[in-house]
mmCIF file of C-alpha atoms in Angstrom:
data_model
loop_
_atom_site.group_PDB
_atom_site.id
_atom_site.type_symbol
_atom_site.label_atom_id
_atom_site.label_comp_id
_atom_site.label_asym_id
_atom_site.label_seq_id
_atom_site.Cartn_x
_atom_site.Cartn_y
_atom_site.Cartn_z
ATOM 1 C CA UNK A 1 -30.215 -6.770 -2.947
ATOM 2 C CA UNK A 2 -30.164 -9.149 -0.080
ATOM 3 C CA UNK A 3 -32.195 -7.606 3.016
ATOM 4 C CA UNK A 4 -30.674 -5.911 5.638
ATOM 5 C CA UNK A 5 -29.144 -7.833 8.363
ATOM 6 C CA UNK A 6 -27.751 -5.448 10.778
ATOM 7 C CA UNK A 7 -27.856 -1.684 11.463
ATOM 8 C CA UNK A 8 -25.303 1.104 11.651
ATOM 9 C CA UNK A 9 -25.331 4.209 13.869
ATOM 10 C CA UNK A 10 -24.520 7.381 12.058
ATOM 11 C CA UNK A 11 -23.983 11.122 12.668
ATOM 12 C CA UNK A 12 -25.772 12.997 9.909
ATOM 13 C CA UNK A 13 -25.826 16.359 8.704
ATOM 14 C CA UNK A 14 -29.086 17.632 7.908
ATOM 15 C CA UNK A 15 -29.762 19.223 4.627
ATOM 16 C CA UNK A 16 -30.170 22.585 4.747
ATOM 17 C CA UNK A 17 -29.504 22.759 8.423
ATOM 18 C CA UNK A 18 -26.035 23.718 9.155
ATOM 19 C CA UNK A 19 -24.450 22.717 12.837
ATOM 20 C CA UNK A 20 -27.298 20.144 13.097
ATOM 21 C CA UNK A 21 -25.997 16.631 13.556
ATOM 22 C CA UNK A 22 -28.643 13.621 14.324
ATOM 23 C CA UNK A 23 -27.729 10.329 15.741
ATOM 24 C CA UNK A 24 -29.659 8.049 13.254
ATOM 25 C CA UNK A 25 -29.896 4.315 13.376
ATOM 26 C CA UNK A 26 -29.708 2.803 9.816
ATOM 27 C CA UNK A 27 -30.020 -0.558 8.051
ATOM 28 C CA UNK A 28 -26.878 -2.088 6.819
ATOM 29 C CA UNK A 29 -27.126 -4.393 3.895
ATOM 30 C CA UNK A 30 -24.563 -7.444 3.495
ATOM 31 C CA UNK A 31 -21.714 -6.311 1.354
ATOM 32 C CA UNK A 32 -21.649 -6.899 -2.330
ATOM 33 C CA UNK A 33 -19.130 -9.260 -3.886
ATOM 34 C CA UNK A 34 -16.533 -6.889 -4.353
ATOM 35 C CA UNK A 35 -17.121 -4.771 -0.907
ATOM 36 C CA UNK A 36 -16.188 -5.428 2.775
ATOM 37 C CA UNK A 37 -18.375 -4.386 6.029
ATOM 38 C CA UNK A 38 -15.967 -2.449 8.347
ATOM 39 C CA UNK A 39 -16.397 -1.602 12.012
ATOM 40 C CA UNK A 40 -15.337 1.889 12.031
ATOM 41 C CA UNK A 41 -13.126 2.641 15.211
ATOM 42 C CA UNK A 42 -11.680 6.111 14.366
ATOM 43 C CA UNK A 43 -12.584 8.914 12.252
ATOM 44 C CA UNK A 44 -10.525 12.121 12.122
ATOM 45 C CA UNK A 45 -12.295 15.439 11.639
ATOM 46 C CA UNK A 46 -11.066 17.466 8.594
ATOM 47 C CA UNK A 47 -11.339 20.998 7.588
ATOM 48 C CA UNK A 48 -13.848 20.099 4.796
ATOM 49 C CA UNK A 49 -15.857 18.336 7.195
ATOM 50 C CA UNK A 50 -16.287 21.229 9.278
ATOM 51 C CA UNK A 51 -17.158 23.525 6.410
ATOM 52 C CA UNK A 52 -20.257 21.311 5.468
ATOM 53 C CA UNK A 53 -20.998 21.491 9.573
ATOM 54 C CA UNK A 54 -20.805 25.308 9.768
ATOM 55 C CA UNK A 55 -22.161 26.428 6.292
ATOM 56 C CA UNK A 56 -23.959 23.380 4.739
ATOM 57 C CA UNK A 57 -21.547 23.597 1.967
ATOM 58 C CA UNK A 58 -17.773 23.425 0.881
ATOM 59 C CA UNK A 59 -16.984 25.637 -1.678
ATOM 60 C CA UNK A 60 -19.157 24.806 -4.785
ATOM 61 C CA UNK A 61 -20.529 21.694 -3.081
ATOM 62 C CA UNK A 62 -23.735 22.314 -1.206
ATOM 63 C CA UNK A 63 -25.389 19.603 0.875
ATOM 64 C CA UNK A 64 -28.812 18.741 -0.942
ATOM 65 C CA UNK A 65 -29.502 15.833 1.065
ATOM 66 C CA UNK A 66 -28.616 14.309 4.647
ATOM 67 C CA UNK A 67 -25.190 13.203 4.488
ATOM 68 C CA UNK A 68 -22.798 11.086 6.926
ATOM 69 C CA UNK A 69 -19.720 13.332 7.176
ATOM 70 C CA UNK A 70 -16.187 11.929 7.892
ATOM 71 C CA UNK A 71 -13.311 10.395 5.905
ATOM 72 C CA UNK A 72 -10.034 9.826 7.477
ATOM 73 C CA UNK A 73 -10.658 6.407 9.097
ATOM 74 C CA UNK A 74 -9.486 3.157 10.046
ATOM 75 C CA UNK A 75 -11.386 -0.147 11.562
ATOM 76 C CA UNK A 76 -11.710 -3.685 11.393
ATOM 77 C CA UNK A 77 -13.265 -5.727 8.672
ATOM 78 C CA UNK A 78 -16.331 -8.045 10.021
ATOM 79 C CA UNK A 79 -17.487 -9.377 6.648
ATOM 80 C CA UNK A 80 -16.365 -9.784 3.081
ATOM 81 C CA UNK A 81 -18.175 -10.040 -0.516
ATOM 82 C CA UNK A 82 -17.613 -13.226 -2.535
ATOM 83 C CA UNK A 83 -14.897 -11.627 -4.829
ATOM 84 C CA UNK A 84 -12.570 -9.995 -2.282
ATOM 85 C CA UNK A 85 -9.356 -11.546 -1.918
ATOM 86 C CA UNK A 86 -7.107 -8.588 -0.563
ATOM 87 C CA UNK A 87 -8.702 -8.494 3.020
ATOM 88 C CA UNK A 88 -10.086 -11.013 5.375
ATOM 89 C CA UNK A 89 -12.378 -10.878 8.286
ATOM 90 C CA UNK A 90 -11.059 -9.769 11.738
ATOM 91 C CA UNK A 91 -8.143 -7.394 9.646
ATOM 92 C CA UNK A 92 -7.375 -4.082 10.703
ATOM 93 C CA UNK A 93 -7.517 -1.761 7.885
ATOM 94 C CA UNK A 94 -7.504 2.073 6.734
ATOM 95 C CA UNK A 95 -10.123 3.201 4.678
ATOM 96 C CA UNK A 96 -9.312 5.319 1.681
ATOM 97 C CA UNK A 97 -11.988 7.526 1.093
ATOM 98 C CA UNK A 98 -12.228 7.996 -2.742
ATOM 99 C CA UNK A 99 -13.860 5.436 -4.947
ATOM 100 C CA UNK A 100 -12.442 5.725 -8.341
ATOM 101 C CA UNK A 101 -14.166 4.485 -11.444
ATOM 102 C CA UNK A 102 -10.611 2.380 -12.745
ATOM 103 C CA UNK A 103 -11.942 2.792 -16.430
ATOM 104 C CA UNK A 104 -11.295 6.392 -17.592
ATOM 105 C CA UNK A 105 -8.015 7.594 -18.700
ATOM 106 C CA UNK A 106 -6.957 9.445 -15.646
ATOM 107 C CA UNK A 107 -7.448 5.828 -13.733
ATOM 108 C CA UNK A 108 -5.457 4.200 -16.591
ATOM 109 C CA UNK A 109 -2.819 6.851 -16.389
ATOM 110 C CA UNK A 110 -2.179 6.332 -12.285
ATOM 111 C CA UNK A 111 -4.035 9.842 -11.557
ATOM 112 C CA UNK A 112 -7.218 8.572 -10.360
ATOM 113 C CA UNK A 113 -7.499 11.473 -7.928
ATOM 114 C CA UNK A 114 -8.722 13.316 -10.948
ATOM 115 C CA UNK A 115 -11.243 10.699 -12.033
ATOM 116 C CA UNK A 116 -14.416 12.624 -13.435
ATOM 117 C CA UNK A 117 -16.622 9.764 -11.680
ATOM 118 C CA UNK A 118 -14.905 9.908 -8.511
ATOM 119 C CA UNK A 119 -17.394 9.327 -5.300
ATOM 120 C CA UNK A 120 -15.734 10.615 -2.269
ATOM 121 C CA UNK A 121 -17.002 9.800 1.172
ATOM 122 C CA UNK A 122 -18.583 12.658 2.900
ATOM 123 C CA UNK A 123 -18.442 14.785 -0.297
ATOM 124 C CA UNK A 124 -21.675 16.726 -1.867
ATOM 125 C CA UNK A 125 -19.683 16.740 -5.156
ATOM 126 C CA UNK A 126 -21.958 14.271 -6.528
ATOM 127 C CA UNK A 127 -25.746 13.384 -6.210
ATOM 128 C CA UNK A 128 -26.952 11.319 -4.550
ATOM 129 C CA UNK A 129 -24.062 12.087 -2.074
ATOM 130 C CA UNK A 130 -21.540 9.362 -0.770
ATOM 131 C CA UNK A 131 -22.134 9.150 2.954
ATOM 132 C CA UNK A 132 -18.660 9.234 4.966
ATOM 133 C CA UNK A 133 -17.335 7.218 8.167
ATOM 134 C CA UNK A 134 -19.029 8.928 11.091
ATOM 135 C CA UNK A 135 -20.762 5.554 11.822
ATOM 136 C CA UNK A 136 -20.532 2.564 13.444
ATOM 137 C CA UNK A 137 -20.419 0.077 10.335
ATOM 138 C CA UNK A 138 -20.046 0.809 6.732
ATOM 139 C CA UNK A 139 -19.735 -1.072 3.381
ATOM 140 C CA UNK A 140 -16.856 0.015 1.095
ATOM 141 C CA UNK A 141 -15.048 -1.326 -1.966
ATOM 142 C CA UNK A 142 -12.250 -3.892 -0.902
ATOM 143 C CA UNK A 143 -9.882 -2.481 -3.362
ATOM 144 C CA UNK A 144 -9.826 0.924 -1.295
ATOM 145 C CA UNK A 145 -9.410 -0.845 1.656
ATOM 146 C CA UNK A 146 -5.642 -1.111 2.814
ATOM 147 C CA UNK A 147 -4.374 -3.564 5.596
ATOM 148 C CA UNK A 148 -3.025 -1.799 8.478
ATOM 149 C CA UNK A 149 0.753 -2.548 9.781
ATOM 150 C CA UNK A 150 0.896 -3.873 13.237
ATOM 151 C CA UNK A 151 2.754 -1.054 14.426
ATOM 152 C CA UNK A 152 -0.241 1.453 13.532
ATOM 153 C CA UNK A 153 -3.218 2.212 15.686
ATOM 154 C CA UNK A 154 -6.556 3.216 14.202
ATOM 155 C CA UNK A 155 -5.707 6.678 14.564
ATOM 156 C CA UNK A 156 -2.700 6.251 12.513
ATOM 157 C CA UNK A 157 -4.964 4.589 9.793
ATOM 158 C CA UNK A 158 -7.028 8.113 10.126
ATOM 159 C CA UNK A 159 -4.040 10.236 9.701
ATOM 160 C CA UNK A 160 -3.141 8.239 6.853
ATOM 161 C CA UNK A 161 -5.603 10.192 4.726
ATOM 162 C CA UNK A 162 -4.090 14.046 5.209
ATOM 163 C CA UNK A 163 -0.537 12.214 5.178
ATOM 164 C CA UNK A 164 -1.149 10.898 1.746
ATOM 165 C CA UNK A 165 -2.463 14.643 0.721
ATOM 166 C CA UNK A 166 1.243 15.493 1.377
ATOM 167 C CA UNK A 167 2.886 12.759 -0.100
ATOM 168 C CA UNK A 168 0.973 13.153 -3.049
ATOM 169 C CA UNK A 169 2.222 17.190 -3.146
ATOM 170 C CA UNK A 170 5.646 16.106 -2.259
ATOM 171 C CA UNK A 171 5.740 13.718 -5.342
ATOM 172 C CA UNK A 172 4.819 16.665 -7.422
ATOM 173 C CA UNK A 173 7.221 19.053 -6.059
ATOM 174 C CA UNK A 174 9.952 16.324 -6.942
ATOM 175 C CA UNK A 175 11.312 16.992 -3.366
ATOM 176 C CA UNK A 176 14.911 15.727 -3.042
ATOM 177 C CA UNK A 177 16.945 15.408 0.222
ATOM 178 C CA UNK A 178 18.714 18.716 1.033
ATOM 179 C CA UNK A 179 15.991 20.852 -0.089
ATOM 180 C CA UNK A 180 14.868 23.795 2.204
ATOM 181 C CA UNK A 181 11.239 24.091 2.880
ATOM 182 C CA UNK A 182 8.714 26.949 3.943
ATOM 183 C CA UNK A 183 5.205 25.861 4.946
ATOM 184 C CA UNK A 184 2.675 28.353 5.196
ATOM 185 C CA UNK A 185 0.134 27.409 7.764
ATOM 186 C CA UNK A 186 0.427 25.050 10.716
ATOM 187 C CA UNK A 187 -2.872 23.220 11.038
ATOM 188 C CA UNK A 188 -3.101 19.475 10.712
ATOM 189 C CA UNK A 189 -1.992 19.602 6.973
ATOM 190 C CA UNK A 190 0.853 22.019 7.423
ATOM 191 C CA UNK A 191 2.285 20.118 10.347
ATOM 192 C CA UNK A 192 2.343 16.842 8.386
ATOM 193 C CA UNK A 193 4.025 18.814 5.276
ATOM 194 C CA UNK A 194 6.804 19.763 7.875
ATOM 195 C CA UNK A 195 6.959 16.076 9.324
ATOM 196 C CA UNK A 196 7.268 14.600 6.278
ATOM 197 C CA UNK A 197 9.885 16.836 4.606
ATOM 198 C CA UNK A 198 12.135 16.185 7.553
ATOM 199 C CA UNK A 199 11.319 12.527 7.093
ATOM 200 C CA UNK A 200 12.596 12.926 3.697
ATOM 201 C CA UNK A 201 15.906 14.704 4.381
ATOM 202 C CA UNK A 202 14.945 18.550 4.391
ATOM 203 C CA UNK A 203 18.077 20.455 5.290
ATOM 204 C CA UNK A 204 15.885 22.977 6.884
ATOM 205 C CA UNK A 205 11.894 23.340 7.552
ATOM 206 C CA UNK A 206 10.549 26.450 8.623
ATOM 207 C CA UNK A 207 6.896 27.678 9.104
ATOM 208 C CA UNK A 208 4.734 30.677 9.014
ATOM 209 C CA UNK A 209 1.215 31.259 10.430
ATOM 210 C CA UNK A 210 -1.009 33.810 12.305
ATOM 211 C CA UNK A 211 -1.349 31.806 15.333
ATOM 212 C CA UNK A 212 1.478 31.908 17.851
ATOM 213 C CA UNK A 213 0.174 28.992 19.602
ATOM 214 C CA UNK A 214 0.163 26.521 16.889
ATOM 215 C CA UNK A 215 3.510 27.965 15.770
ATOM 216 C CA UNK A 216 4.941 27.179 19.125
ATOM 217 C CA UNK A 217 3.519 23.658 19.192
ATOM 218 C CA UNK A 218 5.421 23.180 15.607
ATOM 219 C CA UNK A 219 8.612 24.260 17.013
ATOM 220 C CA UNK A 220 8.460 22.501 20.442
ATOM 221 C CA UNK A 221 7.467 19.561 19.032
ATOM 222 C CA UNK A 222 10.208 19.286 16.295
ATOM 223 C CA UNK A 223 7.900 19.533 13.271
ATOM 224 C CA UNK A 224 9.650 22.960 12.192
ATOM 225 C CA UNK A 225 13.336 24.104 12.722
ATOM 226 C CA UNK A 226 12.165 27.676 13.027
ATOM 227 C CA UNK A 227 8.849 29.761 13.032
ATOM 228 C CA UNK A 228 7.513 32.996 12.455
ATOM 229 C CA UNK A 229 4.119 34.679 13.184
ATOM 230 C CA UNK A 230 2.928 36.935 10.585
ATOM 231 C CA UNK A 231 -0.084 38.366 12.477
ATOM 232 C CA UNK A 232 -0.011 42.360 12.319
ATOM 233 C CA UNK A 233 -2.205 45.321 12.249
ATOM 234 C CA UNK A 234 -5.031 45.390 9.690
ATOM 235 C CA UNK A 235 -4.396 47.883 6.822
ATOM 236 C CA UNK A 236 -5.774 51.350 7.151
ATOM 237 C CA UNK A 237 -8.954 51.325 5.062
ATOM 238 C CA UNK A 238 -8.674 55.209 4.440
ATOM 239 C CA UNK A 239 -5.770 54.517 2.308
ATOM 240 C CA UNK A 240 -7.391 51.895 0.388
ATOM 241 C CA UNK A 241 -7.109 52.739 -3.418
ATOM 242 C CA UNK A 242 -10.446 52.977 -5.550
ATOM 243 C CA UNK A 243 -9.962 51.024 -8.724
ATOM 244 C CA UNK A 244 -9.243 47.442 -9.154
ATOM 245 C CA UNK A 245 -5.935 47.863 -10.746
ATOM 246 C CA UNK A 246 -5.169 49.937 -7.904
ATOM 247 C CA UNK A 247 -6.028 47.446 -5.373
ATOM 248 C CA UNK A 248 -4.333 44.427 -7.034
ATOM 249 C CA UNK A 249 -1.097 46.529 -7.115
ATOM 250 C CA UNK A 250 -1.333 47.171 -3.545
ATOM 251 C CA UNK A 251 -1.979 43.469 -2.859
ATOM 252 C CA UNK A 252 1.263 42.476 -4.747
ATOM 253 C CA UNK A 253 3.422 45.344 -2.817
ATOM 254 C CA UNK A 254 2.048 44.028 0.329
ATOM 255 C CA UNK A 255 2.790 40.527 -0.638
ATOM 256 C CA UNK A 256 6.340 41.279 -1.928
ATOM 257 C CA UNK A 257 6.987 43.466 1.393
ATOM 258 C CA UNK A 258 5.490 40.548 3.783
ATOM 259 C CA UNK A 259 7.457 37.934 1.594
ATOM 260 C CA UNK A 260 10.663 39.861 2.062
ATOM 261 C CA UNK A 261 10.114 40.059 5.932
ATOM 262 C CA UNK A 262 9.668 36.179 6.130
ATOM 263 C CA UNK A 263 13.084 35.809 4.315
ATOM 264 C CA UNK A 264 14.757 38.403 6.478
ATOM 265 C CA UNK A 265 13.367 36.653 9.394
ATOM 266 C CA UNK A 266 14.644 33.203 8.331
ATOM 267 C CA UNK A 267 17.946 34.650 7.255
ATOM 268 C CA UNK A 268 17.397 33.344 3.633
ATOM 269 C CA UNK A 269 17.160 35.992 1.186
ATOM 270 C CA UNK A 270 17.452 33.610 -1.834
ATOM 271 C CA UNK A 271 14.197 31.863 -1.004
ATOM 272 C CA UNK A 272 13.631 28.329 -0.361
ATOM 273 C CA UNK A 273 13.319 25.408 -2.543
ATOM 274 C CA UNK A 274 10.140 24.170 -1.927
ATOM 275 C CA UNK A 275 6.983 26.274 -0.292
ATOM 276 C CA UNK A 276 3.881 24.453 0.704
ATOM 277 C CA UNK A 277 1.113 26.667 0.855
ATOM 278 C CA UNK A 278 -1.364 25.198 3.187
ATOM 279 C CA UNK A 279 -4.065 27.768 4.243
ATOM 280 C CA UNK A 280 -5.836 28.920 1.067
ATOM 281 C CA UNK A 281 -5.723 32.323 2.302
ATOM 282 C CA UNK A 282 -4.806 34.970 -0.691
ATOM 283 C CA UNK A 283 -1.884 36.791 1.270
ATOM 284 C CA UNK A 284 -0.244 33.572 1.828
ATOM 285 C CA UNK A 285 -0.816 32.156 -1.747
ATOM 286 C CA UNK A 286 0.865 35.490 -2.867
ATOM 287 C CA UNK A 287 3.717 35.579 -0.851
ATOM 288 C CA UNK A 288 4.558 31.947 -1.780
ATOM 289 C CA UNK A 289 5.425 32.945 -4.868
ATOM 290 C CA UNK A 290 8.278 35.494 -3.503
ATOM 291 C CA UNK A 291 9.347 33.355 -0.977
ATOM 292 C CA UNK A 292 10.500 30.302 -3.299
ATOM 293 C CA UNK A 293 14.125 30.417 -4.615
ATOM 294 C CA UNK A 294 14.644 31.058 -8.245
ATOM 295 C CA UNK A 295 13.947 27.738 -9.950
ATOM 296 C CA UNK A 296 12.015 26.468 -6.976
ATOM 297 C CA UNK A 297 8.458 25.099 -6.345
ATOM 298 C CA UNK A 298 5.230 26.341 -4.912
ATOM 299 C CA UNK A 299 2.621 23.783 -3.939
ATOM 300 C CA UNK A 300 -0.906 24.859 -3.404
ATOM 301 C CA UNK A 301 -2.518 22.691 -1.344
ATOM 302 C CA UNK A 302 -5.087 24.920 0.812
ATOM 303 C CA UNK A 303 -8.597 25.131 -0.176
ATOM 304 C CA UNK A 304 -9.603 28.384 0.304
ATOM 305 C CA UNK A 305 -9.549 31.645 -1.732
ATOM 306 C CA UNK A 306 -11.441 30.661 -5.022
ATOM 307 C CA UNK A 307 -10.125 33.197 -7.362
ATOM 308 C CA UNK A 308 -6.895 34.906 -6.570
ATOM 309 C CA UNK A 309 -4.382 37.627 -8.430
ATOM 310 C CA UNK A 310 -1.094 36.043 -8.516
ATOM 311 C CA UNK A 311 2.561 37.748 -9.305
ATOM 312 C CA UNK A 312 2.949 35.494 -12.478
ATOM 313 C CA UNK A 313 5.380 37.590 -13.766
ATOM 314 C CA UNK A 314 7.672 37.217 -10.963
ATOM 315 C CA UNK A 315 7.161 33.547 -10.834
ATOM 316 C CA UNK A 316 7.997 33.611 -14.871
ATOM 317 C CA UNK A 317 10.778 35.595 -14.775
ATOM 318 C CA UNK A 318 12.542 33.409 -11.937
ATOM 319 C CA UNK A 319 10.826 29.810 -13.371
ATOM 320 C CA UNK A 320 9.355 29.317 -10.080
ATOM 321 C CA UNK A 321 6.926 26.466 -10.757
ATOM 322 C CA UNK A 322 3.593 26.366 -9.416
ATOM 323 C CA UNK A 323 1.780 23.042 -8.894
ATOM 324 C CA UNK A 324 -1.909 22.382 -7.706
ATOM 325 C CA UNK A 325 -2.179 19.270 -5.798
ATOM 326 C CA UNK A 326 -5.424 17.861 -5.444
ATOM 327 C CA UNK A 327 -6.152 14.874 -2.721
ATOM 328 C CA UNK A 328 -3.790 12.100 -3.586
ATOM 329 C CA UNK A 329 -3.202 8.794 -5.752
ATOM 330 C CA UNK A 330 -1.456 5.685 -4.738
ATOM 331 C CA UNK A 331 -0.067 7.128 -1.618
ATOM 332 C CA UNK A 332 -1.819 5.022 1.172
ATOM 333 C CA UNK A 333 1.083 2.091 1.238
ATOM 334 C CA UNK A 334 3.816 4.832 1.546
ATOM 335 C CA UNK A 335 1.619 6.711 4.309
ATOM 336 C CA UNK A 336 0.874 3.535 6.289
ATOM 337 C CA UNK A 337 4.682 2.422 6.116
ATOM 338 C CA UNK A 338 5.794 5.879 7.369
ATOM 339 C CA UNK A 339 3.339 6.022 10.188
ATOM 340 C CA UNK A 340 4.701 2.265 11.142
ATOM 341 C CA UNK A 341 8.181 3.208 10.708
ATOM 342 C CA UNK A 342 8.601 5.592 13.713
ATOM 343 C CA UNK A 343 10.298 8.343 11.316
ATOM 344 C CA UNK A 344 7.674 10.752 11.918
ATOM 345 C CA UNK A 345 8.351 11.910 15.611
ATOM 346 C CA UNK A 346 5.633 13.378 17.732
ATOM 347 C CA UNK A 347 3.191 12.671 15.311
ATOM 348 C CA UNK A 348 0.740 11.014 17.689
ATOM 349 C CA UNK A 349 0.807 14.629 19.284
ATOM 350 C CA UNK A 350 -1.685 15.903 16.453
ATOM 351 C CA UNK A 351 -4.465 14.202 17.814
ATOM 352 C CA UNK A 352 -5.701 16.675 20.736
ATOM 353 C CA UNK A 353 -9.283 15.634 21.491
ATOM 354 C CA UNK A 354 -11.230 12.256 20.956
ATOM 355 C CA UNK A 355 -15.003 11.865 21.540
ATOM 356 C CA UNK A 356 -17.174 9.096 21.285
ATOM 357 C CA UNK A 357 -19.494 8.701 17.921
ATOM 358 C CA UNK A 358 -22.719 10.143 20.168
ATOM 359 C CA UNK A 359 -20.829 13.059 20.803
ATOM 360 C CA UNK A 360 -20.084 13.940 17.239
ATOM 361 C CA UNK A 361 -22.074 17.431 17.598
ATOM 362 C CA UNK A 362 -19.908 18.203 20.355
ATOM 363 C CA UNK A 363 -16.666 17.143 18.677
ATOM 364 C CA UNK A 364 -17.336 19.454 15.654
ATOM 365 C CA UNK A 365 -18.401 22.725 17.843
ATOM 366 C CA UNK A 366 -14.950 21.924 19.335
ATOM 367 C CA UNK A 367 -13.182 22.205 16.554
ATOM 368 C CA UNK A 368 -15.259 25.170 15.259
ATOM 369 C CA UNK A 369 -13.939 26.961 18.334
ATOM 370 C CA UNK A 370 -10.343 26.141 17.973
ATOM 371 C CA UNK A 371 -9.916 25.536 21.620
ATOM 372 C CA UNK A 372 -11.346 23.937 24.438
ATOM 373 C CA UNK A 373 -13.003 25.023 27.688
ATOM 374 C CA UNK A 374 -9.315 24.698 29.384
ATOM 375 C CA UNK A 375 -7.976 26.940 26.408
ATOM 376 C CA UNK A 376 -6.323 24.061 25.013
ATOM 377 C CA UNK A 377 -5.372 24.342 21.368
ATOM 378 C CA UNK A 378 -7.423 22.228 19.112
ATOM 379 C CA UNK A 379 -5.769 20.461 16.370
ATOM 380 C CA UNK A 380 -7.134 16.834 15.483
ATOM 381 C CA UNK A 381 -10.130 15.545 16.502
ATOM 382 C CA UNK A 382 -10.797 11.846 16.675
ATOM 383 C CA UNK A 383 -14.622 10.672 16.674
ATOM 384 C CA UNK A 384 -15.106 6.984 17.017
ATOM 385 C CA UNK A 385 -16.564 3.734 19.025
ATOM 386 C CA UNK A 386 -14.218 3.289 21.507
ATOM 387 C CA UNK A 387 -12.499 0.079 20.477
ATOM 388 C CA UNK A 388 -9.096 0.195 21.729
ATOM 389 C CA UNK A 389 -6.168 0.904 19.204
#
């Protein structure tokens, strides 16, 4: 390997020390033949990044060594390896975070998001970990770097990553114009689900959440046609059943009752053609099956509850298809084209706060709090170098 000729400044999460980010200066080596060097301009903070920051783990993946977080990013190519032909120095690009092997059966079948050898930026799923984009410069394989349309900003490049999650889910749902859509959860992913469904010709898009402010944001900015806040009083613990079977039966009854309330509020007793579950919360997952129309589809997108009890008989008898959706594949060209087209109105309003890289610690703390010192809602936080987009 050639000696390091540059350095990069990175926001590093310390292993075994949640909520502690250090700003470090690290050597940067010249790109390998199939790599490019990118000056990272903007990185959007994601829920998985926040889990690593707060808990030192995300699901089963524990941070075992210092790691640079961030995987929603765009920047400028500053150097190219000798074998690179798809981008040139000076080109604005979006960085696709997943580095797949291109040799396994999943990759050959066009489902590289399931690649068993995937190395994903800012993920502790492999060891050594693969560093992410919260740094000023990074080397990245050229085949997962995408030219940025002139109409796209660097923040658009960052939004292409979560938008890709929804494009992949929508393809799996076999979405068609005229479908009715219900979205559980209006964080960034849920809001993008609403926006994408509208752009693809949904006849009606509604959303459910427990956060009234987020719901009003979704409605006022045209992401959802109608909204419902499902926050309510917690169940009376004194009435809790004792056996596991009794508890599961009670959960199912609550889910069914809650779903009936949702369908009544939206005046749609038959249910919705496509339900996007973007929370990962047990009640919403269970309700999603009851709120889908007979023959409809439920897309499980949210990552939260690891093991849940589902009303499978209700799904089977009504032929409600339940689809898992994991990351994305072959979506970036469509995501960037959509972002450049202007057919996702108010998409720029998703970005509510911006910080320079040196203030990454503060950015994560704000995201964790959910609102800033003025009481303003936090949706998408961008961290970057400050290069104009």
